[in-house]
Coordinates of N, CA and C in Angstrom, one line a residue:
M1 N 38.2 0.6 35.7 CA 38.4 0.9 34.4 C 39.1 2.1 33.2
T2 N 39.2 2.4 32.2 CA 39.6 3.4 32.3 C 38.3 4.4 31.4
D3 N 38.5 5.5 31.4 CA 37.5 6.2 30.8 C 36.8 5.7 29.6
S4 N 38.4 5.6 28.6 CA 38.0 5.2 26.9 C 37.5 3.7 26.8
T5 N 38.0 2.7 28.0 CA 37.0 1.3 27.6 C 35.6 1.8 27.8
R6 N 35.6 2.3 29.3 CA 34.3 2.6 29.5 C 33.4 3.4 28.8
G7 N 34.1 4.1 27.7 CA 33.2 4.5 26.7 C 33.2 3.6 25.4
R8 N 33.9 2.8 25.5 CA 33.4 2.0 24.3 C 33.2 1.5 24.6
R9 N 32.5 1.1 25.4 CA 31.7 0.0 26.3 C 30.1 0.2 26.5
G10 N 30.3 1.7 26.7 CA 28.5 2.1 26.4 C 28.6 2.5 25.1
S11 N 29.0 2.9 24.7 CA 29.3 3.0 22.9 C 28.9 1.5 22.1
G12 N 29.0 0.4 22.9 CA 28.7 -0.6 22.3 C 26.9 -1.1 22.4
K13 N 27.0 -0.8 23.7 CA 25.8 -0.4 24.2 C 24.7 0.1 23.6
R14 N 25.0 1.4 23.4 CA 23.8 2.1 22.4 C 23.7 2.1 21.6
E15 N 24.7 1.6 20.7 CA 24.7 1.2 19.7 C 24.0 -0.4 19.4
R16 N 23.6 -1.2 20.0 CA 22.6 -2.5 20.5 C 21.3 -1.5 20.3
L17 N 21.0 -1.2 21.2 CA 19.8 -0.5 21.7 C 19.6 0.3 20.6
A18 N 20.0 1.3 19.8 CA 20.2 1.6 18.1 C 19.2 0.8 17.1
A19 N 20.1 -0.4 17.4 CA 20.1 -1.8 16.2 C 18.5 -2.3 16.7
A20 N 18.3 -2.8 17.9 CA 17.1 -3.2 19.0 C 15.9 -2.0 18.3
A21 N 16.0 -0.9 18.7 CA 14.8 0.1 18.2 C 14.6 -0.2 16.6
A22 N 15.5 -0.4 15.9 CA 15.1 -0.2 14.2 C 14.1 -1.5 14.5
E23 N 14.5 -2.3 14.6 CA 14.2 -4.2 14.7 C 13.1 -3.8 14.8
V24 N 12.9 -3.3 16.5 CA 11.2 -3.7 17.0 C 10.4 -3.1 16.6
L25 N 11.0 -1.5 15.8 CA 9.7 -0.6 15.5 C 9.4 -1.0 13.9
H26 N 9.9 -1.5 13.3 CA 9.4 -2.2 12.6 C 7.9 -3.7 12.4
T27 N 9.2 -4.5 13.6 CA 7.9 -5.2 13.7 C 6.8 -5.0 14.2
Q28 N 6.6 -4.0 15.6 CA 5.3 -3.5 16.5 C 5.2 -2.2 16.0
G29 N 5.9 -1.4 14.9 CA 5.0 -0.1 14.9 C 5.6 0.7 15.9
V30 N 5.4 2.2 15.6 CA 6.2 3.1 16.8 C 5.4 3.0 18.2
D31 N 4.2 3.2 17.6 CA 3.2 3.6 19.2 C 3.1 2.4 19.9
R32 N 2.9 1.7 19.6 CA 2.6 0.2 20.1 C 4.3 -0.1 20.8
T33 N 5.0 0.8 20.4 CA 6.4 -0.1 21.0 C 7.5 0.8 22.5
T34 N 7.7 0.2 23.4 CA 8.0 1.1 24.6 C 9.3 0.8 24.5
L35 N 9.7 1.4 25.5 CA 11.3 1.4 26.3 C 11.4 0.0 26.4
A36 N 10.4 -0.7 27.3 CA 10.7 -1.7 28.0 C 11.1 -3.0 26.7
D37 N 10.4 -2.7 25.4 CA 10.0 -4.1 24.0 C 11.7 -4.3 23.8
I38 N 12.1 -2.7 24.1 CA 13.4 -2.5 22.9 C 14.7 -2.7 24.0
A39 N 14.2 -2.3 25.6 CA 14.9 -3.2 26.1 C 15.8 -4.7 26.2
R40 N 13.9 -5.2 25.7 CA 14.1 -6.9 25.8 C 14.6 -7.4 24.3
A41 N 14.6 -6.9 23.4 CA 15.3 -7.3 22.1 C 16.6 -6.8 22.5
A42 N 17.7 -5.8 23.0 CA 18.8 -5.4 23.3 C 19.5 -6.6 24.1
E43 N 18.7 -7.4 24.8 CA 18.7 -7.9 26.1 C 19.8 -6.8 27.0
V44 N 19.4 -5.6 27.4 CA 19.8 -4.5 28.3 C 18.6 -4.1 29.4
P45 N 19.2 -4.1 30.5 CA 18.2 -3.5 31.9 C 17.2 -2.4 31.4
V46 N 16.5 -2.5 31.7 CA 15.5 -1.7 31.2 C 15.5 -0.2 31.6
G47 N 16.3 -0.7 33.2 CA 16.7 0.7 33.6 C 17.7 1.0 32.5
N48 N 18.7 0.9 32.5 CA 20.3 1.5 31.5 C 19.6 1.5 30.2
V49 N 18.6 2.0 30.3 CA 18.1 2.1 28.9 C 17.6 4.0 28.4
Y50 N 18.0 4.8 29.8 CA 17.4 6.0 30.0 C 18.7 6.4 30.5
Y51 N 19.7 6.0 30.7 CA 21.3 6.3 30.2 C 22.1 7.0 29.4
Y52 N 20.8 6.2 28.1 CA 21.8 6.8 26.8 C 20.6 7.4 26.4
F53 N 19.0 6.9 26.6 CA 17.9 7.6 25.5 C 17.0 7.9 27.0
K54 N 16.7 9.4 27.2 CA 15.4 9.8 28.1 C 14.0 9.7 27.4
T55 N 14.0 9.8 26.1 CA 13.0 9.4 26.0 C 12.9 8.3 24.5
K56 N 11.5 7.8 24.3 CA 11.1 7.4 23.3 C 11.5 7.8 21.8
D57 N 11.2 9.1 21.7 CA 11.6 9.5 20.3 C 13.0 9.4 20.2
Q58 N 13.6 9.7 21.4 CA 15.1 9.4 21.4 C 15.9 8.3 20.2
L59 N 14.9 7.4 21.1 CA 15.4 6.1 20.4 C 14.8 5.6 18.6
V60 N 14.1 6.0 18.8 CA 13.6 6.4 17.3 C 14.8 7.4 16.2
E61 N 14.9 8.6 16.9 CA 15.8 8.6 16.1 C 17.0 7.6 16.2
A62 N 18.0 7.4 17.4 CA 18.9 6.8 17.4 C 18.7 5.0 16.4
A63 N 17.3 4.6 16.2 CA 17.2 4.1 15.0 C 17.5 4.3 13.5
I64 N 16.6 5.4 13.5 CA 16.8 5.9 11.9 C 18.4 5.8 11.4
D65 N 19.4 6.7 12.8 CA 20.7 6.7 12.3 C 20.9 5.4 12.4
A66 N 20.1 4.3 12.9 CA 21.6 2.7 12.5 C 20.2 2.2 11.0
H67 N 19.3 2.6 10.7 CA 19.4 2.9 8.9 C 20.1 3.3 8.5
G68 N 20.8 4.7 8.6 CA 21.4 5.1 8.3 C 22.9 4.6 7.7
R69 N 23.1 3.6 8.5 CA 24.7 2.9 8.8 C 24.6 1.5 8.5
T70 N 23.4 1.2 8.2 CA 23.1 0.1 7.6 C 22.8 0.5 6.3
L71 N 22.9 1.4 5.8 CA 21.9 1.7 4.1 C 23.6 1.7 4.1
D72 N 24.3 2.2 4.6 CA 26.3 2.8 4.3 C 26.7 2.1 3.9
G73 N 26.4 1.4 4.7 CA 27.5 -0.7 4.7 C 27.1 -1.4 3.7
L74 N 25.8 -1.1 3.7 CA 25.1 -1.5 2.3 C 25.8 -1.0 0.5
I75 N 25.2 0.2 0.3 CA 26.3 0.9 -0.4 C 27.7 1.1 -0.5
A76 N 28.1 0.5 0.1 CA 29.6 0.3 0.4 C 29.9 -1.1 -0.4
A77 N 29.2 -2.0 0.2 CA 29.4 -3.5 -0.2 C 29.2 -3.1 -2.1
L78 N 27.6 -2.7 -1.8 CA 27.5 -2.5 -3.6 C 28.2 -1.2 -4.5
D79 N 28.8 -1.2 -3.8 CA 30.3 0.3 -4.9 C 31.2 -1.2 -5.5
E80 N 31.7 -2.3 -4.8 CA 32.9 -2.7 -4.9 C 32.4 -3.7 -6.6
L81 N 31.2 -3.4 -7.1 CA 30.8 -4.5 -7.9 C 31.4 -3.6 -8.6
P82 N 31.7 -4.0 -10.3 CA 32.1 -3.2 -11.2 C 31.6 -2.6 -12.0
T83 N 30.4 -3.1 -12.2 CA 29.3 -2.5 -13.0 C 27.9 -1.3 -12.6
P84 N 27.4 -0.5 -13.2 CA 26.6 0.3 -11.7 C 25.4 -0.7 -12.5
E85 N 25.0 -1.7 -13.5 CA 24.0 -2.3 -13.6 C 24.2 -3.7 -13.0
D86 N 25.4 -4.3 -12.4 CA 25.9 -4.9 -10.8 C 25.3 -5.2 -9.8
R87 N 25.7 -3.8 -10.2 CA 25.3 -2.8 -8.7 C 23.9 -2.5 -8.4
L88 N 23.0 -2.3 -9.1 CA 21.1 -2.1 -9.4 C 20.6 -3.7 -9.1
K89 N 21.2 -4.3 -9.9 CA 20.9 -5.4 -10.0 C 21.0 -6.6 -8.5
A90 N 22.5 -6.6 -7.7 CA 22.5 -6.8 -6.3 C 21.5 -6.0 -4.9
L91 N 21.4 -4.4 -5.9 CA 20.3 -4.2 -4.7 C 19.0 -4.9 -4.7
L92 N 18.3 -5.0 -5.9 CA 17.3 -5.9 -6.0 C 17.2 -7.1 -5.5
N93 N 18.4 -7.9 -5.4 CA 18.5 -9.4 -5.1 C 18.2 -8.9 -3.7
G94 N 19.4 -8.0 -3.2 CA 18.9 -7.9 -1.7 C 17.4 -7.8 -1.0
W95 N 16.9 -7.3 -2.5 CA 15.3 -6.8 -1.6 C 14.4 -8.3 -1.5
A96 N 15.1 -9.0 -2.9 CA 14.1 -9.6 -2.8 C 14.3 -11.0 -1.6
E97 N 15.4 -11.3 -1.7 CA 16.0 -11.7 0.1 C 14.9 -11.5 1.3
Q98 N 14.8 -10.4 1.5 CA 14.0 -9.7 2.4 C 12.7 -9.7 1.9
R99 N 11.9 -10.5 1.5 CA 10.7 -10.8 1.5 C 10.1 -11.3 1.8
E100 N 10.0 -12.5 2.6 CA 9.5 -13.2 3.7 C 9.2 -12.4 5.1
L101 N 10.1 -11.2 5.1 CA 10.3 -10.4 6.1 C 9.2 -9.0 5.5
T102 N 9.7 -8.7 4.4 CA 8.9 -7.5 4.1 C 7.5 -7.9 3.9
A103 N 6.9 -9.5 3.5 CA 6.0 -10.2 3.9 C 4.8 -10.0 5.3
K104 N 5.7 -10.1 5.9 CA 5.3 -9.8 7.6 C 4.7 -8.4 7.5
Y105 N 5.9 -7.8 7.5 CA 6.0 -6.3 8.2 C 5.9 -5.0 7.4
G106 N 6.2 -5.4 5.7 CA 6.8 -4.4 5.0 C 8.1 -3.8 4.6
C107 N 8.3 -2.6 4.4 CA 9.7 -2.2 4.5 C 10.2 -1.7 5.5
P108 N 11.5 -1.9 6.0 CA 11.2 -1.0 7.4 C 11.4 0.6 7.5
T109 N 12.3 1.0 6.2 CA 12.7 2.2 6.1 C 11.3 3.2 5.2
G110 N 10.7 2.4 4.6 CA 9.7 3.0 4.8 C 8.0 2.9 5.2
T111 N 7.7 1.9 6.2 CA 6.8 1.4 7.0 C 7.0 2.9 8.0
L112 N 8.6 3.3 8.4 CA 9.0 3.9 9.1 C 8.6 5.1 9.2
A113 N 8.8 5.8 7.6 CA 8.3 7.1 7.2 C 7.3 7.5 7.0
S114 N 6.3 6.1 6.8 CA 5.2 6.6 6.7 C 4.4 6.4 8.1
E115 N 4.7 6.2 8.9 CA 4.3 6.6 10.2 C 4.8 8.0 11.2
L116 N 5.8 8.3 10.3 CA 6.4 9.2 10.9 C 6.2 10.6 10.1
D117 N 6.0 10.3 9.1 CA 5.0 11.2 8.5 C 3.8 12.0 9.1
K118 N 3.1 11.6 10.4 CA 1.8 12.1 10.6 C 2.3 12.6 11.8
R119 N 3.6 13.1 12.2 CA 4.0 13.5 13.3 C 4.7 14.8 12.9
A120 N 5.0 15.6 14.4 CA 5.0 17.1 13.8 C 6.5 17.5 14.4
D121 N 7.7 16.4 14.3 CA 8.2 16.4 15.2 C 9.5 16.4 15.4
G122 N 9.6 17.1 13.3 CA 11.1 16.8 12.5 C 11.6 15.3 12.2
L123 N 11.5 14.2 13.2 CA 12.3 13.0 12.8 C 11.4 12.1 11.0
D124 N 10.5 13.0 10.6 CA 10.1 13.0 9.0 C 11.3 13.5 8.4
R125 N 11.7 14.4 8.7 CA 12.9 14.5 8.1 C 14.3 13.8 7.6
S126 N 14.0 13.4 9.1 CA 15.3 12.5 9.7 C 15.3 10.8 8.9
I127 N 14.2 10.5 8.2 CA 13.9 9.4 8.0 C 14.2 9.2 6.4
A128 N 13.7 10.9 6.0 CA 13.8 11.4 4.3 C 15.2 11.6 4.1
A129 N 15.9 11.7 5.3 CA 17.3 12.2 4.5 C 17.7 10.6 4.3
V130 N 17.6 9.3 4.7 CA 18.2 8.2 4.7 C 17.8 8.1 3.1
M131 N 16.5 8.1 3.2 CA 15.6 8.0 2.1 C 16.5 8.6 0.5
R132 N 16.7 9.7 0.7 CA 17.6 10.7 -0.1 C 18.8 9.8 -0.3
T133 N 19.2 9.0 0.6 CA 20.7 8.2 0.4 C 20.8 7.2 -0.4
L134 N 19.8 6.7 -0.4 CA 19.5 5.6 -1.5 C 19.1 6.1 -3.3
L135 N 18.4 7.1 -2.8 CA 17.7 7.4 -4.0 C 18.8 8.4 -5.3
D136 N 19.6 9.1 -4.1 CA 21.0 9.8 -4.7 C 22.0 8.3 -5.5
W137 N 21.8 7.4 -4.4 CA 22.8 6.6 -5.1 C 22.5 6.0 -6.0
A138 N 21.1 5.2 -6.4 CA 20.7 4.9 -7.3 C 21.0 5.9 -8.9
E139 N 20.7 7.1 -8.7 CA 21.0 7.9 -10.3 C 22.1 8.1 -9.6
R140 N 23.2 7.8 -9.1 CA 24.5 7.9 -9.5 C 25.3 6.9 -10.5
Q141 N 24.0 5.7 -10.2 CA 24.3 4.2 -10.7 C 23.6 4.5 -12.3
F142 N 22.1 5.1 -12.1 CA 21.8 5.4 -13.7 C 22.7 6.1 -14.4
A143 N 23.3 7.6 -13.9 CA 24.1 8.4 -14.5 C 25.2 7.9 -14.9
Q144 N 26.2 6.9 -14.1 CA 26.9 6.0 -14.7 C 27.1 5.5 -16.1
M145 N 25.3 4.9 -16.3 CA 25.5 3.9 -17.3 C 24.9 5.2 -18.9
G146 N 24.7 6.1 -19.0 CA 25.2 7.5 -19.1 C 23.5 7.6 -19.8
R147 N 22.8 7.7 -18.6 CA 21.5 7.9 -19.1 C 21.5 9.6 -18.6
A148 N 20.8 10.5 -19.4 CA 20.6 11.4 -19.4 C 18.9 12.2 -17.8
D149 N 18.4 10.9 -18.4 CA 17.5 11.0 -17.5 C 17.9 10.3 -16.2
A150 N 19.1 10.0 -15.9 CA 19.5 9.5 -14.3 C 18.2 9.4 -13.0
R151 N 18.1 11.0 -12.7 CA 16.7 11.5 -11.7 C 16.1 10.8 -11.6
E152 N 15.2 10.7 -12.9 CA 14.3 9.6 -13.2 C 13.9 8.5 -12.9
L153 N 14.9 7.8 -13.7 CA 15.0 6.7 -13.7 C 15.4 6.0 -12.1
A154 N 15.8 6.3 -11.1 CA 15.9 6.5 -9.4 C 15.0 6.4 -9.0
V155 N 14.2 7.4 -9.5 CA 12.4 7.9 -8.7 C 11.6 6.5 -9.0
A156 N 12.0 6.1 -10.5 CA 10.5 4.8 -10.6 C 11.6 3.7 -10.1
L157 N 13.0 3.7 -9.8 CA 13.6 2.6 -8.9 C 13.0 2.1 -7.9
I158 N 13.0 3.3 -7.1 CA 12.8 3.4 -5.5 C 10.8 3.3 -5.5
A159 N 10.4 4.1 -6.4 CA 8.8 4.0 -6.3 C 8.4 2.7 -6.6
S160 N 8.9 1.7 -7.2 CA 9.0 0.6 -7.7 C 8.9 -0.4 -6.5
Y161 N 10.6 -0.3 -5.8 CA 9.9 -1.0 -4.5 C 9.4 -0.8 -4.1
Q162 N 8.8 0.4 -3.5 CA 7.8 0.9 -2.0 C 6.6 0.2 -2.5
G163 N 6.1 0.5 -3.3 CA 5.3 -0.1 -4.3 C 5.1 -1.6 -4.0
I164 N 5.6 -2.3 -4.6 CA 5.8 -4.3 -4.4 C 5.9 -4.8 -3.1
S165 N 6.8 -3.6 -2.2 CA 6.9 -3.8 -0.8 C 5.4 -3.5 -0.3
L166 N 4.9 -2.8 -0.5 CA 3.2 -2.6 -0.1 C 1.9 -3.7 -0.6
L167 N 2.3 -3.7 -1.5 CA 1.4 -5.1 -1.9 C 2.1 -5.8 -1.4
T168 N 3.5 -6.9 -1.3 CA 3.7 -7.7 -0.7 C 3.3 -8.1 1.0
N169 N 3.5 -6.9 1.6 CA 2.4 -6.7 2.8 C 1.1 -6.7 3.2
T170 N 0.4 -6.2 2.5 CA -1.0 -6.5 1.9 C -1.4 -8.1 1.8
F171 N -0.9 -8.7 0.9 CA -1.8 -9.4 0.4 C -0.6 -10.6 0.7
R172 N 0.5 -10.5 1.8 CA 0.9 -11.7 2.6 C 1.5 -12.6 1.9
D173 N 2.7 -12.0 0.7 CA 3.0 -12.8 -0.4 C 4.3 -12.2 -0.8
P174 N 5.6 -13.1 0.0 CA 6.8 -12.8 -1.0 C 6.9 -13.1 -2.0
D175 N 5.6 -14.2 -3.1 CA 6.2 -14.0 -4.5 C 6.6 -13.0 -5.5
L176 N 5.3 -11.8 -5.0 CA 5.2 -10.4 -5.5 C 6.7 -9.8 -5.9
M177 N 7.0 -9.2 -4.3 CA 8.7 -9.3 -4.5 C 9.6 -9.8 -5.4
T178 N 9.6 -11.3 -5.3 CA 10.6 -11.8 -6.2 C 9.9 -11.7 -7.8
T179 N 8.8 -11.6 -8.2 CA 8.5 -11.3 -9.8 C 8.9 -10.0 -10.3
E180 N 8.7 -9.1 -9.1 CA 8.7 -7.5 -9.3 C 10.5 -6.9 -9.7
A181 N 11.2 -8.1 -8.7 CA 12.5 -7.8 -8.9 C 13.0 -8.3 -10.4
H182 N 12.7 -9.6 -11.0 CA 13.1 -10.3 -11.9 C 12.4 -8.8 -13.0
R183 N 11.5 -8.7 -12.6 CA 10.9 -7.4 -14.3 C 12.1 -6.2 -13.7
L184 N 12.0 -5.9 -12.3 CA 12.9 -5.1 -12.9 C 14.8 -4.8 -13.3
E185 N 15.3 -6.1 -13.1 CA 16.7 -6.9 -13.6 C 16.1 -6.7 -14.9
R186 N 15.4 -7.2 -15.7 CA 15.2 -7.2 -17.0 C 14.8 -5.4 -17.7
W187 N 14.1 -4.3 -16.8 CA 14.5 -3.3 -17.5 C 15.5 -2.8 -17.1
I188 N 16.2 -3.1 -16.1 CA 17.6 -2.5 -15.7 C 18.8 -3.2 -17.4
D189 N 18.5 -4.4 -17.8 CA 19.0 -4.7 -18.6 C 19.3 -4.1 -20.0
S190 N 17.7 -3.9 -20.1 CA 17.4 -2.8 -21.3 C 18.0 -1.1 -21.2
L191 N 17.8 -1.3 -20.0 CA 18.2 0.2 -19.8 C 20.2 0.1 -20.3
A192 N 20.4 -0.3 -19.7 CA 22.1 -1.0 -20.5 C 22.3 -0.8 -21.7
R193 N 21.4 -1.7 -22.5 CA 21.5 -2.0 -24.0 C 21.0 -0.3 -24.6
G194 N 20.9 0.7 -23.7 CA 20.5 1.6 -24.5 C 18.5 1.7 -24.6
G195 N 18.0 1.2 -24.1 CA 16.6 0.9 -24.4 C 15.9 2.5 -23.5
P196 N 14.6 2.2 -23.9 CA 13.8 3.5 -23.1 C 13.9 3.0 -21.7
G197 N 13.8 4.2 -21.2 CA 13.6 4.2 -19.7 C 12.7 5.3 -19.4
D198 N 12.1 6.0 -19.8 CA 10.5 7.3 -19.0 C 10.3 6.5 -18.0
D199 N 9.1 5.8 -18.2 CA 8.3 5.3 -17.2 C 8.2 3.7 -17.2
D200 N 9.1 3.1 -17.9 CA 9.4 1.5 -18.2 C 9.0 1.1 -16.4
A201 N 10.0 1.2 -16.1 CA 9.9 0.2 -14.3 C 8.5 0.3 -13.6
R202 N 7.4 1.2 -14.2 CA 6.1 0.8 -13.7 C 5.3 0.2 -14.5
S203 N 5.7 -0.1 -15.6 CA 4.9 -0.7 -16.8 C 4.8 -2.0 -16.9

């Protein structure tokens, strides 16, 4: 096996472990998750995990990177749509499609951010950077709609999603996510027509 082939195979296993970490951390939480849990989900011998990650914190960081790559892929796909309102509503539809998962475990990024906020190891800043990427993207969409208050609207949109994710999870009711997504779609349509938008996303 050449060094380049070995590197490609190693990279694939590392990415598989990172993706498995993101999934298991979402469903079990950081404290309850072990390296063995992640190895099992990735279908990798637990002894091999230590070749790529020496500690669970390193796997948490890899999971955050996996969230970032997933978000980058989503943004690239959304940016193929013709108008900013189309892109924003497609984002909402994607959230609504995950309503059953959200009802069971909450928002993958939001719940991880909440857990890591209680730690003092800097991982909270890493997950915050992922959230900021989404916030900045949403701001660009509102700016392209001609809104001078684009940042405030982006914050209102993401805050509405995080809030409904919490309620959906708390009450184990996926229909709450669907209802809120429809309301936010109407709000975006109103903004596209030049309607008010200061804090209408939360009313």
